[in-house]
Amino acid sequence: MNHINIRVPATSANLGPGFDSVGMALNQYVTLQCEPAEDWSFILQKKDQPFIPNDRTNLIYKSALFTANQYAIEHLPPHQVTMTNEVPIARGLGSSSTAVVGGIELANQILNLQLTEREKLRIACDIEGHPDNVAPAIYGGITVSSYDGTNLESVRFSKGLDSLTWVAVIPDYHVETEEARSILPTEFSYKDAVHASGMANVLVAALAEQDWALVGRMMKEDKWHQPYRSHLIPDFPHVSSVLEEHGSLGYYISGAGPTMIGLFEGVSESYLQKLKKQLPSYQVEILQADTSGVAATNTAAMNQ
Ligand code: HSE
């Protein structure tokens, strides 16, 4: 029987001022083991069952079908998909992007579409609306992208990421992206937009130069979304001060939140374990960048 395995990394969007544009892939994964079946079904871990549908309403299936439809293919041969998920749901670590990118890759493998990364990215942006999570989930590393519905640009950075540790402080409540977007202003003055984009420009230049201290400073200087969203995270000041005290270069709200991420360079594991003890009511994950992006193996392709 033909088996397809797909692995998609978690992602963290915005990195402070890179709102809807900058994102990075992290080394926590969703793994999909897929095999042909009579009908579509998703076998989920118990912890995910209340949040993820196990039928054709699953975002993985919807994204796979959307992909097939882009190539005028109406029927997607049914599969049973067993999902192993390390990515917390609705916490700002790209769980919906893992489903979108996983679904696109599933259609790619089942239908042998031989999609390029760029083709996958365009489809993913059409589903997700913005490229900041889906681009790093596809490419790995850090990506800086823009998409206006027609023009798509994405630049990837991966140099120097090995020296960095990303400490994710994950609360036990969910924040829905829709809600976290609804509280943002609908307009910005020209002067404020110039100021805010200047911060994002410096962030991107610092990423390109691997000037991690400057990256950390810029993460905190965002004007686009964090001043509005920090109120959705009651412990924002406490978590910020713990990360600061422990020597983070900077910290930011990951995606739409509520997870906060602190950036560290050259810090020992035992030191990070001490930091973890100071935040007992959170799930604290010590993460590294993923530089591979989505990966798939397909026994049909192997046997050809
Ligand atoms: N850039 C998005 C946001 C990421 O911050 O709303 C979540 O989809």
Short mmCIF file of C-alpha atoms and ligand atoms in Angstrom, two decimals:
data_model
loop_
_atom_site.label_atom_id
_atom_site.label_comp_id
_atom_site.label_asym_id
_atom_site.label_seq_id
_atom_site.Cartn_x
_atom_site.Cartn_y
_atom_site.Cartn_z
CA MET A 1 0.00 0.00 0.00
CA ASN A 2 1.16 3.49 -0.78
CA HIS A 3 2.23 5.46 2.32
CA ILE A 4 2.84 9.19 2.45
CA ASN A 5 4.55 10.83 5.43
CA ILE A 6 4.58 14.60 5.78
CA ARG A 7 6.28 16.72 8.42
CA VAL A 8 5.52 20.45 8.82
CA PRO A 9 7.28 22.76 11.31
CA ALA A 10 5.67 25.14 13.77
CA THR A 11 6.20 28.81 12.94
CA SER A 12 6.36 32.11 14.73
CA ALA A 13 5.13 35.16 12.84
CA ASN A 14 5.89 38.87 12.99
CA LEU A 15 9.07 38.73 15.16
CA GLY A 16 7.91 42.11 16.49
CA PRO A 17 7.49 44.74 13.76
CA GLY A 18 7.48 42.37 10.74
CA PHE A 19 3.69 42.22 10.91
CA ASP A 20 2.08 39.83 8.36
CA SER A 21 5.45 39.58 6.61
CA VAL A 22 8.30 38.10 8.71
CA GLY A 23 8.15 34.59 10.15
CA MET A 24 10.38 31.73 11.21
CA ALA A 25 10.17 27.96 11.37
CA LEU A 26 10.74 26.22 14.72
CA ASN A 27 11.69 22.66 15.59
CA GLN A 28 8.31 21.43 16.75
CA TYR A 29 6.35 19.48 14.18
CA VAL A 30 3.05 18.16 12.92
CA THR A 31 3.51 14.75 11.33
CA LEU A 32 0.91 13.23 8.98
CA GLN A 33 0.99 9.53 8.15
CA CYS A 34 -1.37 8.96 5.25
CA GLU A 35 -2.62 5.87 3.53
CA PRO A 36 -5.41 5.20 1.00
CA ALA A 37 -8.83 4.51 2.56
CA GLU A 38 -12.52 4.25 1.67
CA ASP A 39 -13.25 7.79 2.87
CA TRP A 40 -11.37 10.73 4.32
CA SER A 41 -10.71 10.52 8.06
CA PHE A 42 -8.26 11.98 10.56
CA ILE A 43 -6.97 10.06 13.56
CA LEU A 44 -6.08 12.60 16.22
CA GLN A 45 -4.29 12.52 19.55
CA LYS A 46 -6.68 12.81 22.49
CA LYS A 47 -5.48 16.33 23.43
CA ASP A 48 -6.36 17.59 19.93
CA GLN A 49 -9.76 15.93 19.57
CA PRO A 50 -11.80 18.83 21.05
CA PHE A 51 -10.23 21.32 18.61
CA ILE A 52 -9.56 19.55 15.30
CA PRO A 53 -12.29 17.95 13.17
CA ASN A 54 -11.76 14.34 12.09
CA ASP A 55 -13.72 14.53 8.80
CA ARG A 56 -13.79 16.55 5.58
CA THR A 57 -14.20 19.78 7.54
CA ASN A 58 -10.54 19.36 8.66
CA LEU A 59 -8.38 22.23 7.36
CA ILE A 60 -5.82 19.72 6.04
CA TYR A 61 -8.45 18.15 3.77
CA LYS A 62 -9.88 21.54 2.75
CA SER A 63 -6.39 22.81 1.85
CA ALA A 64 -5.62 19.63 -0.09
CA LEU A 65 -8.89 19.91 -2.04
CA PHE A 66 -8.30 23.63 -2.70
CA THR A 67 -4.88 22.68 -4.12
CA ALA A 68 -6.35 19.98 -6.36
CA ASN A 69 -8.99 22.44 -7.60
CA GLN A 70 -6.24 24.91 -8.64
CA TYR A 71 -5.24 22.28 -11.21
CA ALA A 72 -8.85 21.58 -12.28
CA ILE A 73 -8.88 18.29 -10.36
CA GLU A 74 -12.20 17.80 -8.57
CA HIS A 75 -11.61 14.45 -6.88
CA LEU A 76 -8.99 13.78 -4.25
CA PRO A 77 -8.57 10.02 -3.63
CA PRO A 78 -9.54 9.44 0.02
CA HIS A 79 -6.91 8.79 2.67
CA GLN A 80 -6.79 8.06 6.37
CA VAL A 81 -4.48 10.60 7.99
CA THR A 82 -2.90 9.89 11.37
CA MET A 83 -1.78 13.16 12.89
CA THR A 84 0.93 13.53 15.56
CA ASN A 85 0.98 17.09 16.74
CA GLU A 86 3.64 18.86 18.83
CA VAL A 87 2.33 22.35 17.96
CA PRO A 88 -0.03 23.89 20.53
CA ILE A 89 -3.35 24.98 18.98
CA ALA A 90 -4.39 28.66 18.78
CA ARG A 91 -1.36 29.90 20.75
CA GLY A 92 0.47 31.84 18.01
CA LEU A 93 2.78 29.04 16.85
CA GLY A 94 1.34 28.56 13.39
CA SER A 95 -0.95 25.58 14.03
CA SER A 96 -3.33 26.58 11.22
CA SER A 97 -0.40 27.05 8.83
CA THR A 98 0.80 23.54 9.57
CA ALA A 99 -2.64 22.32 8.45
CA VAL A 100 -2.63 24.49 5.31
CA VAL A 101 0.91 23.56 4.27
CA GLY A 102 0.36 19.91 5.25
CA GLY A 103 -2.80 19.80 3.09
CA ILE A 104 -1.06 21.37 0.09
CA GLU A 105 1.78 18.85 0.40
CA LEU A 106 -0.72 16.01 0.74
CA ALA A 107 -2.40 16.96 -2.56
CA ASN A 108 1.04 17.41 -4.13
CA GLN A 109 1.99 13.85 -3.15
CA ILE A 110 -1.33 12.11 -3.86
CA LEU A 111 -1.73 13.73 -7.29
CA ASN A 112 1.99 13.88 -8.14
CA LEU A 113 1.65 17.60 -8.94
CA GLN A 114 5.39 18.22 -8.53
CA LEU A 115 4.74 21.69 -7.13
CA THR A 116 7.65 24.06 -6.65
CA GLU A 117 8.05 25.77 -3.27
CA ARG A 118 6.88 29.00 -4.86
CA GLU A 119 3.72 27.36 -6.24
CA LYS A 120 3.02 25.92 -2.79
CA LEU A 121 3.52 29.36 -1.25
CA ARG A 122 1.09 31.05 -3.63
CA ILE A 123 -1.62 28.47 -2.88
CA ALA A 124 -0.91 28.73 0.87
CA CYS A 125 -1.20 32.54 0.75
CA ASP A 126 -4.51 32.28 -1.10
CA ILE A 127 -5.83 30.06 1.70
CA GLU A 128 -4.24 31.83 4.69
CA GLY A 129 -4.43 35.44 3.43
CA HIS A 130 -0.91 36.43 4.50
CA PRO A 131 2.48 34.80 4.01
CA ASP A 132 4.24 35.21 7.37
CA ASN A 133 3.51 31.73 8.81
CA VAL A 134 3.08 29.68 5.65
CA ALA A 135 6.35 30.83 4.00
CA PRO A 136 8.68 29.55 6.75
CA ALA A 137 6.55 26.39 7.11
CA ILE A 138 7.35 25.71 3.43
CA TYR A 139 10.95 26.97 3.19
CA GLY A 140 12.29 26.65 6.75
CA GLY A 141 14.47 29.35 8.31
CA ILE A 142 13.31 32.97 8.52
CA THR A 143 11.32 34.41 5.65
CA VAL A 144 10.38 37.98 4.76
CA SER A 145 7.47 38.06 2.36
CA SER A 146 4.75 40.17 0.82
CA TYR A 147 1.57 39.23 -1.03
CA ASP A 148 -1.20 41.50 -2.27
CA GLY A 149 -3.31 38.83 -3.91
CA THR A 150 -1.29 39.09 -7.15
CA ASN A 151 2.35 39.89 -6.52
CA LEU A 152 4.21 37.47 -4.29
CA GLU A 153 7.75 38.00 -3.01
CA SER A 154 9.59 35.99 -0.37
CA VAL A 155 13.22 36.10 0.76
CA ARG A 156 14.69 33.44 3.05
CA PHE A 157 17.44 33.77 5.68
CA SER A 158 19.03 30.79 7.36
CA LYS A 159 22.61 31.81 8.14
CA GLY A 160 23.65 32.01 11.76
CA LEU A 161 20.40 30.65 13.18
CA ASP A 162 22.21 27.74 14.86
CA SER A 163 23.60 30.05 17.55
CA LEU A 164 20.12 31.18 18.64
CA THR A 165 17.61 29.78 21.12
CA TRP A 166 13.96 30.79 21.04
CA VAL A 167 12.22 30.37 24.39
CA ALA A 168 8.47 30.05 23.88
CA VAL A 169 6.35 30.91 26.94
CA ILE A 170 2.97 29.35 26.22
CA PRO A 171 -0.07 30.13 28.42
CA ASP A 172 -2.82 27.57 28.86
CA TYR A 173 -5.50 29.70 27.15
CA HIS A 174 -6.22 30.21 23.45
CA VAL A 175 -6.34 33.49 21.54
CA GLU A 176 -8.14 33.25 18.20
CA THR A 177 -6.34 35.11 15.41
CA GLU A 178 -9.62 36.67 14.27
CA GLU A 179 -10.16 38.24 17.70
CA ALA A 180 -6.53 39.42 17.94
CA ARG A 181 -6.85 41.03 14.49
CA SER A 182 -10.19 42.66 15.27
CA ILE A 183 -8.64 44.87 17.97
CA LEU A 184 -6.04 46.38 15.63
CA PRO A 185 -6.59 49.88 14.24
CA THR A 186 -8.17 50.08 10.79
CA GLU A 187 -6.11 53.15 9.88
CA PHE A 188 -2.64 54.52 10.60
CA SER A 189 -1.48 58.05 9.90
CA TYR A 190 1.17 58.44 7.18
CA LYS A 191 3.67 59.57 9.83
CA ASP A 192 2.99 56.57 12.09
CA ALA A 193 3.17 54.13 9.16
CA VAL A 194 6.57 55.54 8.11
CA HIS A 195 7.80 55.18 11.69
CA ALA A 196 6.45 51.61 12.07
CA SER A 197 7.85 50.46 8.73
CA GLY A 198 11.23 51.97 9.65
CA MET A 199 11.34 49.64 12.67
CA ALA A 200 10.49 46.66 10.46
CA ASN A 201 13.15 47.68 7.94
CA VAL A 202 15.81 47.77 10.66
CA LEU A 203 14.65 44.35 11.95
CA VAL A 204 15.09 42.85 8.48
CA ALA A 205 18.47 44.51 7.94
CA ALA A 206 19.63 43.19 11.33
CA LEU A 207 18.45 39.66 10.38
CA ALA A 208 20.42 39.91 7.14
CA GLU A 209 23.54 41.06 9.01
CA GLN A 210 23.04 38.50 11.81
CA ASP A 211 23.17 41.36 14.29
CA TRP A 212 21.14 39.50 16.89
CA ALA A 213 21.35 42.20 19.57
CA LEU A 214 19.76 44.67 17.16
CA VAL A 215 17.17 42.04 16.11
CA GLY A 216 16.26 41.69 19.80
CA ARG A 217 15.93 45.44 20.30
CA MET A 218 13.72 45.82 17.24
CA MET A 219 11.42 42.97 18.35
CA LYS A 220 10.37 45.14 21.29
CA GLU A 221 9.93 48.29 19.18
CA ASP A 222 6.96 47.15 17.13
CA LYS A 223 4.24 49.74 16.50
CA TRP A 224 1.91 47.69 14.30
CA HIS A 225 0.28 45.22 16.68
CA GLN A 226 1.98 44.53 20.02
CA PRO A 227 0.88 47.77 21.74
CA TYR A 228 -2.73 46.70 21.07
CA ARG A 229 -2.39 42.96 21.69
CA SER A 230 -0.32 43.00 24.85
CA HIS A 231 -3.59 43.73 26.74
CA LEU A 232 -4.88 40.30 25.66
CA ILE A 233 -2.02 38.72 27.65
CA PRO A 234 -2.57 39.60 31.32
CA ASP A 235 0.95 38.44 32.25
CA PHE A 236 2.71 40.34 29.46
CA PRO A 237 4.66 42.59 31.91
CA HIS A 238 5.65 39.67 34.16
CA VAL A 239 6.81 37.37 31.34
CA SER A 240 8.65 40.29 29.70
CA SER A 241 10.52 41.08 32.90
CA VAL A 242 11.48 37.42 33.54
CA LEU A 243 12.82 37.10 29.98
CA GLU A 244 14.65 40.42 30.34
CA GLU A 245 16.15 39.47 33.74
CA HIS A 246 17.48 36.24 32.24
CA GLY A 247 19.32 38.08 29.49
CA SER A 248 17.05 37.73 26.45
CA LEU A 249 18.17 39.90 23.54
CA GLY A 250 14.52 40.71 22.96
CA TYR A 251 11.04 39.26 23.16
CA TYR A 252 7.80 39.53 21.22
CA ILE A 253 4.25 38.20 20.95
CA SER A 254 4.44 35.20 18.63
CA GLY A 255 1.94 35.66 15.79
CA ALA A 256 -1.41 36.75 17.18
CA GLY A 257 -0.42 35.45 20.65
CA PRO A 258 -0.81 34.53 23.43
CA THR A 259 2.62 32.82 23.31
CA MET A 260 5.56 35.13 23.95
CA ILE A 261 9.02 34.31 22.65
CA GLY A 262 12.36 35.43 24.09
CA LEU A 263 15.46 35.39 21.87
CA PHE A 264 18.71 34.15 23.43
CA GLU A 265 22.20 33.72 22.04
CA GLY A 266 24.94 31.47 23.46
CA VAL A 267 23.00 30.54 26.59
CA SER A 268 23.43 27.22 28.43
CA GLU A 269 20.70 24.63 28.79
CA SER A 270 21.01 24.66 32.61
CA TYR A 271 20.49 28.43 32.65
CA LEU A 272 17.37 28.03 30.53
CA GLN A 273 16.09 25.35 32.90
CA LYS A 274 16.36 27.93 35.73
CA LEU A 275 14.32 30.38 33.65
CA LYS A 276 11.72 27.66 33.12
CA LYS A 277 11.36 27.24 36.90
CA GLN A 278 10.53 30.96 37.21
CA LEU A 279 7.50 30.57 34.96
CA PRO A 280 5.76 27.57 36.58
CA SER A 281 2.28 28.31 35.29
CA TYR A 282 3.40 28.21 31.63
CA GLN A 283 4.49 25.58 29.20
CA VAL A 284 8.02 26.80 28.44
CA GLU A 285 9.63 25.31 25.31
CA ILE A 286 13.29 25.80 24.46
CA LEU A 287 13.34 25.82 20.67
CA GLN A 288 15.74 26.08 17.76
CA ALA A 289 15.10 27.21 14.20
CA ASP A 290 14.02 24.60 11.67
CA THR A 291 15.83 25.23 8.40
CA SER A 292 14.23 22.51 6.25
CA GLY A 293 10.55 23.44 6.07
CA VAL A 294 7.91 20.95 4.98
CA ALA A 295 9.25 17.50 4.10
CA ALA A 296 7.54 14.46 2.58
CA THR A 297 8.27 10.84 1.79
CA ASN A 298 6.08 8.84 -0.54
CA THR A 299 6.49 5.10 -1.06
CA ALA A 300 4.86 5.37 -4.52
CA ALA A 301 7.58 7.78 -5.67
CA MET A 302 10.28 5.58 -4.07
CA ASN A 303 9.06 2.48 -5.94
CA GLN A 304 9.09 4.15 -9.35
N1 HSE B 1 0.55 38.05 11.22
C1 HSE B 1 -0.58 37.36 11.78
C2 HSE B 1 -1.12 38.20 12.93
C3 HSE B 1 -0.17 36.01 12.29
O1 HSE B 1 -0.30 38.67 13.73
O2 HSE B 1 -2.33 38.39 13.03
C4 HSE B 1 -1.31 35.17 12.72
O3 HSE B 1 -2.00 34.67 11.61
#
